[in-house]
Each structure stands twice: as C-alpha cells, then as structure tokens.
PDB file of C-alpha atoms in Angstrom:
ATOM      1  CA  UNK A  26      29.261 -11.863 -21.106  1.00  0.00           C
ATOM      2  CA  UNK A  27      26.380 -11.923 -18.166  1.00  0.00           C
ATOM      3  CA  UNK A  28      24.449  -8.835 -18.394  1.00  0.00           C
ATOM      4  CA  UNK A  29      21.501  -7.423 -20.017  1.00  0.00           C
ATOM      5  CA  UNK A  30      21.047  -7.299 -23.477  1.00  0.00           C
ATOM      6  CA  UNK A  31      19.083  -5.122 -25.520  1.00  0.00           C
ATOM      7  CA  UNK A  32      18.185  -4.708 -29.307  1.00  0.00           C
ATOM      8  CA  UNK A  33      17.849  -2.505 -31.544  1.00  0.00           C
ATOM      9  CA  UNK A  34      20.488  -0.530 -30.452  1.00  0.00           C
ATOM     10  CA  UNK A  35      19.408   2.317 -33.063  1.00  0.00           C
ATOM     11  CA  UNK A  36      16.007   2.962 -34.662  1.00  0.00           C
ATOM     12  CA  UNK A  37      14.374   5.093 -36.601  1.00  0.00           C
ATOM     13  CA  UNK A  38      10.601   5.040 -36.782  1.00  0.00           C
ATOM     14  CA  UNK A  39       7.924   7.140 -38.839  1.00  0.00           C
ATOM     15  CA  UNK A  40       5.083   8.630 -36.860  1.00  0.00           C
ATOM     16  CA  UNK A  41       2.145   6.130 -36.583  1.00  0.00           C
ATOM     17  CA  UNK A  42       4.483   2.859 -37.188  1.00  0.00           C
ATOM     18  CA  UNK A  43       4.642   0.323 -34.382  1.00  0.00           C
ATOM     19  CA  UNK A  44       7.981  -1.823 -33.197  1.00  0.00           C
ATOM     20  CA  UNK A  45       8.823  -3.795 -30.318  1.00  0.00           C
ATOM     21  CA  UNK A  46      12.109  -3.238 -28.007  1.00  0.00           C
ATOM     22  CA  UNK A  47      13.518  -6.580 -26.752  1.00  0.00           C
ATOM     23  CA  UNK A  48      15.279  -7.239 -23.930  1.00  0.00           C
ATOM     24  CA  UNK A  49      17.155  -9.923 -22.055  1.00  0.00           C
ATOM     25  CA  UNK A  50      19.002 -10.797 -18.779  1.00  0.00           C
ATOM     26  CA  UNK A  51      20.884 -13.563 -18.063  1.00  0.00           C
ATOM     27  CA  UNK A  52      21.386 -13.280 -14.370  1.00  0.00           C
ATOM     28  CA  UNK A  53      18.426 -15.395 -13.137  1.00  0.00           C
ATOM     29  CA  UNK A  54      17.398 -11.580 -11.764  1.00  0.00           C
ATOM     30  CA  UNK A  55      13.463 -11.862 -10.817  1.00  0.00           C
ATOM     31  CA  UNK A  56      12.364  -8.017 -11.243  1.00  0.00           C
ATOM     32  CA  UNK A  57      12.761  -6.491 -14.935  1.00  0.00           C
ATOM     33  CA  UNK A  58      12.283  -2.701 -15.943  1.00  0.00           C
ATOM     34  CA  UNK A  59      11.764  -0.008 -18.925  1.00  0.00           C
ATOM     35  CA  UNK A  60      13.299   3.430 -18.543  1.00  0.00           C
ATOM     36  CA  UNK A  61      13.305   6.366 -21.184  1.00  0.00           C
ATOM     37  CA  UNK A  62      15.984   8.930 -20.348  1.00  0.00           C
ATOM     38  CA  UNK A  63      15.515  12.505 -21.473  1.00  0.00           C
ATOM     39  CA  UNK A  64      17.950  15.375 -21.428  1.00  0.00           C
ATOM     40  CA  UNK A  65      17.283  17.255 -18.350  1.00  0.00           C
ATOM     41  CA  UNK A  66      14.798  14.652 -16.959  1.00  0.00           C
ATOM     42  CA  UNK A  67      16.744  12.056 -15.619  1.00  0.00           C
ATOM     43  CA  UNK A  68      14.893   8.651 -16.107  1.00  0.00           C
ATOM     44  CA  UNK A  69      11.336   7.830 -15.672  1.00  0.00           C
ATOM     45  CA  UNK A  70      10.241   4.549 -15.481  1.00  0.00           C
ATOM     46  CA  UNK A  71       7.764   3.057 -17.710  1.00  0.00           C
ATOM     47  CA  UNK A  72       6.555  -0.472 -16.924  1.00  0.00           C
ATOM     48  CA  UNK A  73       8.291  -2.658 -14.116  1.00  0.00           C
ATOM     49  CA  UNK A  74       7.793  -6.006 -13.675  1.00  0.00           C
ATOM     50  CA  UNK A  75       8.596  -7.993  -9.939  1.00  0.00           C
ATOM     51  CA  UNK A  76       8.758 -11.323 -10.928  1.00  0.00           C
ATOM     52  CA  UNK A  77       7.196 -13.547 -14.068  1.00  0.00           C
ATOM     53  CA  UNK A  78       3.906 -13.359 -15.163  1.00  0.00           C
ATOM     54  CA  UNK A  79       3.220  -9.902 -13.768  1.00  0.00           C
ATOM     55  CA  UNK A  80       3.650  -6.391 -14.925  1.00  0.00           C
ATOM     56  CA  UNK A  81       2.704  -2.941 -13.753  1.00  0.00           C
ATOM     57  CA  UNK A  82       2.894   0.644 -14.507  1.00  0.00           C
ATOM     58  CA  UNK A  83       5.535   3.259 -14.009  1.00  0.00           C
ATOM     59  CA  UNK A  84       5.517   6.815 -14.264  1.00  0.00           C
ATOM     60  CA  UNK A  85       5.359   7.045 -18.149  1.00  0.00           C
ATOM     61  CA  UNK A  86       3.626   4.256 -19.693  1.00  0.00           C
ATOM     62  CA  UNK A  87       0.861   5.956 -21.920  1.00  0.00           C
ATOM     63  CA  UNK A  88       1.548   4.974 -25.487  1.00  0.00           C
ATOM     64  CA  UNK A  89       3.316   1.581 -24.582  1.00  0.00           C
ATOM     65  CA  UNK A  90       3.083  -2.258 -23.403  1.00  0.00           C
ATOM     66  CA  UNK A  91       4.716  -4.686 -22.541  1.00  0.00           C
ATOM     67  CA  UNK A  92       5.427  -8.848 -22.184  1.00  0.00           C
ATOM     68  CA  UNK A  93       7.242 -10.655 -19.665  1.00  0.00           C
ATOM     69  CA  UNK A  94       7.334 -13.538 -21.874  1.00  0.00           C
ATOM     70  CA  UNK A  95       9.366 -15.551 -18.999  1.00  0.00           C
ATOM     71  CA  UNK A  96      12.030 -14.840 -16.358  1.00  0.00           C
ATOM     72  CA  UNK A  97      14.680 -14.002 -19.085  1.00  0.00           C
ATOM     73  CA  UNK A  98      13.137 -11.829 -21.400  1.00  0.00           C
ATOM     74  CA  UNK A  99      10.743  -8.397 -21.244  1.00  0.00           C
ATOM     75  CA  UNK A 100      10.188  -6.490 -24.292  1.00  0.00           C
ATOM     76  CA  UNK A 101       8.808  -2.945 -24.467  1.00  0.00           C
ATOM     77  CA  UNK A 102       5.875  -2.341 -27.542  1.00  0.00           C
ATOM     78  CA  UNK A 103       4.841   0.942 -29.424  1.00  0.00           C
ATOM     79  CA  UNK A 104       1.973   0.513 -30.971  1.00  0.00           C
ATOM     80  CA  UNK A 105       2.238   4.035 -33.004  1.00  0.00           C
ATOM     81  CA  UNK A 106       5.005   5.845 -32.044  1.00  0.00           C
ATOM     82  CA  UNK A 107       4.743   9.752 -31.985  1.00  0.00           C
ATOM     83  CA  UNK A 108       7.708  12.305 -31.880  1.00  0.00           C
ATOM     84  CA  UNK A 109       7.036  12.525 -27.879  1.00  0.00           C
ATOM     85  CA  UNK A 110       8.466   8.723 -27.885  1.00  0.00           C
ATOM     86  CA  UNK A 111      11.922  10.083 -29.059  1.00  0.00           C
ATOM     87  CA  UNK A 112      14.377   9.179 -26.272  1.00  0.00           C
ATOM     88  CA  UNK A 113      16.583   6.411 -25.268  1.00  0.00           C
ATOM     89  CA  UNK A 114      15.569   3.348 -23.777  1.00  0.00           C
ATOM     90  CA  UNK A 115      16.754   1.022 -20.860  1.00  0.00           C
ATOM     91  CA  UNK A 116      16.182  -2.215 -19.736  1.00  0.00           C
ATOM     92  CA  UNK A 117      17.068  -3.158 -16.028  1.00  0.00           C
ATOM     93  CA  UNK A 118      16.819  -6.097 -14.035  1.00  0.00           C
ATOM     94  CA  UNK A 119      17.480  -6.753 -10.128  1.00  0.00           C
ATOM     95  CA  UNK A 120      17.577  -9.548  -7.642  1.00  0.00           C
ATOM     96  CA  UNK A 121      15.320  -9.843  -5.255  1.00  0.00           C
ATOM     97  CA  UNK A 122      16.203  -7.082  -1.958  1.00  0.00           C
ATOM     98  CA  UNK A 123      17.711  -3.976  -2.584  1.00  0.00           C
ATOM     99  CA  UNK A 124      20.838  -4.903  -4.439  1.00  0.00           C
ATOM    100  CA  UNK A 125      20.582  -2.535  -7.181  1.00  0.00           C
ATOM    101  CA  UNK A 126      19.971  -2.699 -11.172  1.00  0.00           C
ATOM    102  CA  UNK A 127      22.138  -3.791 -14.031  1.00  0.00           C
ATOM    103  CA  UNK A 128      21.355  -1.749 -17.004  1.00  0.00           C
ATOM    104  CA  UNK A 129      21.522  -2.387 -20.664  1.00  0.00           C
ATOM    105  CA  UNK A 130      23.406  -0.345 -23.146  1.00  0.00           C
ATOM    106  CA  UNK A 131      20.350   1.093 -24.052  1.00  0.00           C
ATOM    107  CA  UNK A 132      17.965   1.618 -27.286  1.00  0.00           C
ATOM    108  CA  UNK A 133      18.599   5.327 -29.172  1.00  0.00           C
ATOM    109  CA  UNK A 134      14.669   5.579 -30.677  1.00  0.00           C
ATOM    110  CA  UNK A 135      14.133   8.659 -32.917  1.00  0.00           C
ATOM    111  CA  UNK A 136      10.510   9.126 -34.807  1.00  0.00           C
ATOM    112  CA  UNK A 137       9.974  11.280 -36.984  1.00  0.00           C
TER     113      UNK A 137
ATOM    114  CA  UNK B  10       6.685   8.920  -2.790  1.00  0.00           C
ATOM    115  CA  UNK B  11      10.259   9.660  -2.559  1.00  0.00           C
ATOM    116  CA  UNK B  12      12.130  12.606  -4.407  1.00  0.00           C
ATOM    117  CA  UNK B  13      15.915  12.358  -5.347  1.00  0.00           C
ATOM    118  CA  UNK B  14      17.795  15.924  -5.891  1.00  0.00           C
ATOM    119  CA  UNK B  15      20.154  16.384  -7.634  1.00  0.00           C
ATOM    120  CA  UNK B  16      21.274  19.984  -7.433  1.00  0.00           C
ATOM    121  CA  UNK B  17      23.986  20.506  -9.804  1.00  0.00           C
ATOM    122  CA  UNK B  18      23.451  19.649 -13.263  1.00  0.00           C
ATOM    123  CA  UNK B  19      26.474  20.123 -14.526  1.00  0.00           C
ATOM    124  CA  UNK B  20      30.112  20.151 -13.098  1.00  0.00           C
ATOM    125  CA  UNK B  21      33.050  21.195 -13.895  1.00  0.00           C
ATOM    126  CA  UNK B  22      36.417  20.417 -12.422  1.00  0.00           C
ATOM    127  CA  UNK B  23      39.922  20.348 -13.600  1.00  0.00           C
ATOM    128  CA  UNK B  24      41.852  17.379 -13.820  1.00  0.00           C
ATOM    129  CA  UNK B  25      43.565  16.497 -10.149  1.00  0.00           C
ATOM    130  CA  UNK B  26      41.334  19.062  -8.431  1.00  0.00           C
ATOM    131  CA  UNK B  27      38.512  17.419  -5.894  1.00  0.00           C
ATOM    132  CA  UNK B  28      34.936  17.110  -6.854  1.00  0.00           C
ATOM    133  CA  UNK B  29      31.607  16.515  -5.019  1.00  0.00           C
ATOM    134  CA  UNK B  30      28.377  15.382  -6.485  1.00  0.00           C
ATOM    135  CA  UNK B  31      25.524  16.636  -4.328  1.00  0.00           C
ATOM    136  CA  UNK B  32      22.468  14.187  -3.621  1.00  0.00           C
ATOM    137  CA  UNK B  33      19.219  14.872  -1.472  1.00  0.00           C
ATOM    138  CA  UNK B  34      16.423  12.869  -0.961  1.00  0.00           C
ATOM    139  CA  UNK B  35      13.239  13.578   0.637  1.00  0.00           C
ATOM    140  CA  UNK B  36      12.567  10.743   3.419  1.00  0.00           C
ATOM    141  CA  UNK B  37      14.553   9.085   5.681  1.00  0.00           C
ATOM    142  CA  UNK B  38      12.471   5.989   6.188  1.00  0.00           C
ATOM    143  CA  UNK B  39      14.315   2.750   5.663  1.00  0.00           C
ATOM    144  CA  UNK B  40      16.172   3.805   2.524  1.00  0.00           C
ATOM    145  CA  UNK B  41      19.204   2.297   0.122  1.00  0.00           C
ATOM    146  CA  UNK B  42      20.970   4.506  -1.737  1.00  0.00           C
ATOM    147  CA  UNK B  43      22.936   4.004  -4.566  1.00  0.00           C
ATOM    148  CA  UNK B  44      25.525   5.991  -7.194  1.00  0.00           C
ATOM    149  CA  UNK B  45      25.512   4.921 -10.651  1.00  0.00           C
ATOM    150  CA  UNK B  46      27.725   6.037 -13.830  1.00  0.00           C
ATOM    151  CA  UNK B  47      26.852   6.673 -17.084  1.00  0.00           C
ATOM    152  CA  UNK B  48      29.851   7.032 -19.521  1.00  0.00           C
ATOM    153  CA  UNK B  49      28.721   8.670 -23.062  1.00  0.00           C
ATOM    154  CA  UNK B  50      26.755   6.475 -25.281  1.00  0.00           C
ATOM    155  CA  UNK B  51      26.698   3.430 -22.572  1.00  0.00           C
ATOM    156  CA  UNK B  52      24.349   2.286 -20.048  1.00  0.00           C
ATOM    157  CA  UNK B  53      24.443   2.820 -16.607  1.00  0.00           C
ATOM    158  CA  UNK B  54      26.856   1.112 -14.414  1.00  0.00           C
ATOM    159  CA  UNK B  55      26.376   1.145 -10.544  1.00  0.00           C
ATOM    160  CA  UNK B  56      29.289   3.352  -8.704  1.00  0.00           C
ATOM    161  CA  UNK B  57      28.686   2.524  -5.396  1.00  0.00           C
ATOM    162  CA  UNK B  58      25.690   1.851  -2.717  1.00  0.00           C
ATOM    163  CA  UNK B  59      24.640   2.266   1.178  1.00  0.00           C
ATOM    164  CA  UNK B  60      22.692  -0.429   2.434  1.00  0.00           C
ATOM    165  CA  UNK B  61      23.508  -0.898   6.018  1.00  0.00           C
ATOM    166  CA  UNK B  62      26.635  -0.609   8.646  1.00  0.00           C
ATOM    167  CA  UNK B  63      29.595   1.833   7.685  1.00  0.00           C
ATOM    168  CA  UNK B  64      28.237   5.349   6.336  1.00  0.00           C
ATOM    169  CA  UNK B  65      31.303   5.632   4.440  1.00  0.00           C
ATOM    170  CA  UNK B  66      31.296   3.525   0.997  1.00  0.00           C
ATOM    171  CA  UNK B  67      34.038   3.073  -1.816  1.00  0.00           C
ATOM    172  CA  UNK B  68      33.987   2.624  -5.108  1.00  0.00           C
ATOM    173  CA  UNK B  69      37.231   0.777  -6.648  1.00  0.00           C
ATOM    174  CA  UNK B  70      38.315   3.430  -8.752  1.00  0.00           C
ATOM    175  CA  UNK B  71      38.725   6.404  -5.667  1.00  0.00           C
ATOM    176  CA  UNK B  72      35.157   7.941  -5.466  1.00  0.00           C
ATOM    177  CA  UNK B  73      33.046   7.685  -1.790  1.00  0.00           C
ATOM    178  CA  UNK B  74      30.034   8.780  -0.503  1.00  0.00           C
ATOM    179  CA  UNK B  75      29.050   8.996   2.909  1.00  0.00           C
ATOM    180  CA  UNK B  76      25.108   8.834   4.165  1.00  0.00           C
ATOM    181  CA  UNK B  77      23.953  11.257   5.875  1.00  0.00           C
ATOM    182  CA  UNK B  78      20.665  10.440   7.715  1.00  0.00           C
ATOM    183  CA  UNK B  79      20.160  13.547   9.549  1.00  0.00           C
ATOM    184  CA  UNK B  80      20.903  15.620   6.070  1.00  0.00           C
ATOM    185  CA  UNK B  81      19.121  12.837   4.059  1.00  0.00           C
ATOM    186  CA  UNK B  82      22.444  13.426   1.980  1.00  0.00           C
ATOM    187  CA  UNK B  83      24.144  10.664  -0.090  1.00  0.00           C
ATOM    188  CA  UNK B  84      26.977  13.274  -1.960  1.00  0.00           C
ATOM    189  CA  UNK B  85      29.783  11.264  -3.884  1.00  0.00           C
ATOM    190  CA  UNK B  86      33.659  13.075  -3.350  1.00  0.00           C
ATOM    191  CA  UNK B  87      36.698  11.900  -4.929  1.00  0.00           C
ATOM    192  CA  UNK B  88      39.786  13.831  -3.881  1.00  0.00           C
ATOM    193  CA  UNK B  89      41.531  14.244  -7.145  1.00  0.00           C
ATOM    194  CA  UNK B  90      39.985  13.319 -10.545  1.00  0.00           C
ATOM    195  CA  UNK B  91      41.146  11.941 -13.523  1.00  0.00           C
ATOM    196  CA  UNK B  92      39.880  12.799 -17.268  1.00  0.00           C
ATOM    197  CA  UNK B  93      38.618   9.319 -17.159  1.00  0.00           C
ATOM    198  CA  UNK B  94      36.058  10.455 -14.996  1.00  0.00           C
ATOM    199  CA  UNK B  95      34.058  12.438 -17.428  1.00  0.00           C
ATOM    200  CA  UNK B  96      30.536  11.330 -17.514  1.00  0.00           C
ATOM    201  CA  UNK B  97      26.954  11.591 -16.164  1.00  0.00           C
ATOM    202  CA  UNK B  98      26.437  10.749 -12.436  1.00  0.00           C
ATOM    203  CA  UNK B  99      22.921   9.502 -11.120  1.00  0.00           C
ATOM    204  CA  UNK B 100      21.917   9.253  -7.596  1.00  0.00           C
ATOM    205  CA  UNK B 101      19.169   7.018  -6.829  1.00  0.00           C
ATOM    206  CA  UNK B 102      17.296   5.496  -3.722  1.00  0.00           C
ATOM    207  CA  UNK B 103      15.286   2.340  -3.472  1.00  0.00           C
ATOM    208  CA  UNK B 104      12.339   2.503  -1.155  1.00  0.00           C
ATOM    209  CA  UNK B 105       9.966  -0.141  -0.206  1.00  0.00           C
ATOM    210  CA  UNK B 106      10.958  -2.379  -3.561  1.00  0.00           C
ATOM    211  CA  UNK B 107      10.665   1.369  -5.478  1.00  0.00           C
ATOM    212  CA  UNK B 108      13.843   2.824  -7.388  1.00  0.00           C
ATOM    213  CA  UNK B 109      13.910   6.615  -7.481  1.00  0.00           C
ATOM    214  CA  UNK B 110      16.572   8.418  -9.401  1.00  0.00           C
ATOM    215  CA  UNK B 111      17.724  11.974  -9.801  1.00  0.00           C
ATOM    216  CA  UNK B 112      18.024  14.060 -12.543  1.00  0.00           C
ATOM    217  CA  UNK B 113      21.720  13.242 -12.933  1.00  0.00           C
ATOM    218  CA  UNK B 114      25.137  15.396 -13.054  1.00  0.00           C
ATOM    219  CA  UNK B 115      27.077  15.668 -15.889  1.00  0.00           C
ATOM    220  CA  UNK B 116      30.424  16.261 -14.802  1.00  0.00           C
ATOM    221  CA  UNK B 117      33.568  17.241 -17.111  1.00  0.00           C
ATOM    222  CA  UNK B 118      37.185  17.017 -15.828  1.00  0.00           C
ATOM    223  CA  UNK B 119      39.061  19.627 -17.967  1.00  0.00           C
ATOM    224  CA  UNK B 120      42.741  18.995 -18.911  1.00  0.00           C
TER     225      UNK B 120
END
C-alpha cells in the first residue's frame, strides 16, 4: 500500500540509550517531517525537511537529529533519550504546494 | 507566526445528534486550511481542506466545513453522527510552506 511507513511501531528505551526512528514514503512527496504528539499539546514539529539534501528545525528539536538520506527516506535520532522524549512520533510527507500531509501510523516511544 | 485554536477539547454528542468542531486561526493572509482525523491508536488521516473557490467543503463520509475569512473560522459540522465517528479532530493551516495545527478535539458519540 502507498503511504508512509514508519518503524518501530513500539519502543521502550532506558534513560541515556540512543535509537534511531525510520521512516519512509513512497509517494515521490518532496517535503518530509517529524512530529511528537502530547496529550493536551497537539503536535509540535521537530525537524522538517523541503526537499533532499536539506533539513531544518521545528519547534522541538533539542535532544534530536536527523538524515534525509534521499527523497524516500528521513529518520529521526536520539542520541540519549530522557523521560521528556516520552511521546509518540510521526512522520509526514507532502507534495510540493499546499496539498496537505500523509501521516504515518506513528512511533509509541516510552523511556524510562 | 500563525496560531490555530482549537477551543473545545473535548466533545461530547450523542449518536444522531449534530456536532460542530470549532477552529480559529489568527491571520487571514493567504491561508489553506485543512481537517484531519485521528482514530485511536492510528495516524492522522486528512478529513477535508479549503484551498480556493467554494467556502463550503465535504468530506465523503457527511462532515463539512465552511471558511470563514472575516471570522478566520474553519469549524467542521456534520448534521447527525454516527459512533463511527469517535476520535480526535485536528484543525490545521498551512501558511507560506508552514503547517500549523491545533491542539485537537477529542470528540465521543455516545450510544
């Protein structure tokens, strides 16, 4: 099926450890994304990227990095996650103009 | 930078009974807006969006939303729900290549 696709879908991580979220979209979309939704906070965005070869930063993206490592895939790295990190992550990607985003089913992160 | 609002956090309706889903946003400069669903445990699926002509859009399964550019409004209505309709309801607007969401509404149809 043409989507997104993310993995993990679950993950449990000990303070300090690192891991990396992967993502991939198979819609020839050029602009990627990271969100982290939190009850009561909606979602924040963490590190966007508008085409290959570039990436920025969102709202949230102390404690994080990321790759575009080409047009398909963008993957999301904690380098020592912390109990703040705790949330659920998407991945998005959009076509070029304002079309909107197709999400993946998301990445349920807990660190304890 | 553009706010979305959300008002209502949580909604509940019962099942048949109309529903609207309130969304504000802060500027009225050359904005798309957009309604997305969130069913438990899933990603988010897009509704519905406003990106030019008619300021009355659809969705296939019965839910509209009508923009409002005096307002800067974008609420969602659906004349009769359906337990099927439980979930969590985002607004969002895009903005000069930015995407900027609310803080969602859960609502719950009750039997």
């Amino acid at each position: 099926n043409a989507g997104v696709t993310q993995t993990p879908k679950f993950q449990v991580l000990k303070t300090g450890q690192s891991m990396t979220l992967q993502c991939a979209q198979d819609m020839n979309h050029n602009s990627m994304y990271w969100y982290r939704q939190d009850p009561g906070m909606g979602l924040r965005l963490i590190y966007y990227s508008a085409s290959e070869g570039t990436t920025d930063k969102g709202e949230v993206p102390n404690g994080y990095n990321v790759s575009r490592l080409n047009k398909r895939e963008f993957s999301l790295r904690l380098e020592s996650a912390a109990p703040s990190q705790t949330s659920v992550y998407f991945c998005a990607s959009s076509p070029a103009g304002h079309y909107g985003y197709t999400f993946g089913s998301g990445t349920r992160l807990t660190v304890v | 930078a553009q706010s979305v609002t959300q008002l209502d956090s949580q909604v509940p309706v019962f099942e048949e009974a109309p529903v609207e889903l309130r969304c504000n946003y802060s500027s009225s400069v050359s904005v798309y807006l957009f309604w997305y669903v969130q069913y438990p445990n899933q990603g988010l699926q897009l509704l519905l969006k406003y990106l030019s002509g008619s300021t009355l859009v659809e969705s296939i399964n019965g839910f509209e939303a009508e923009f409002n550019k005096s307002q800067t409004s974008f609420h969602l209505r659906k004349p009769s729900v359906h337990i099927s309709d439980t979930a969590e309801y985002f607004c969002a607007v895009s903005e000069r290549s930015q995407f900027y969401f609310g803080t969602g509404t859960s609502l719950t149809v009750i039997p």
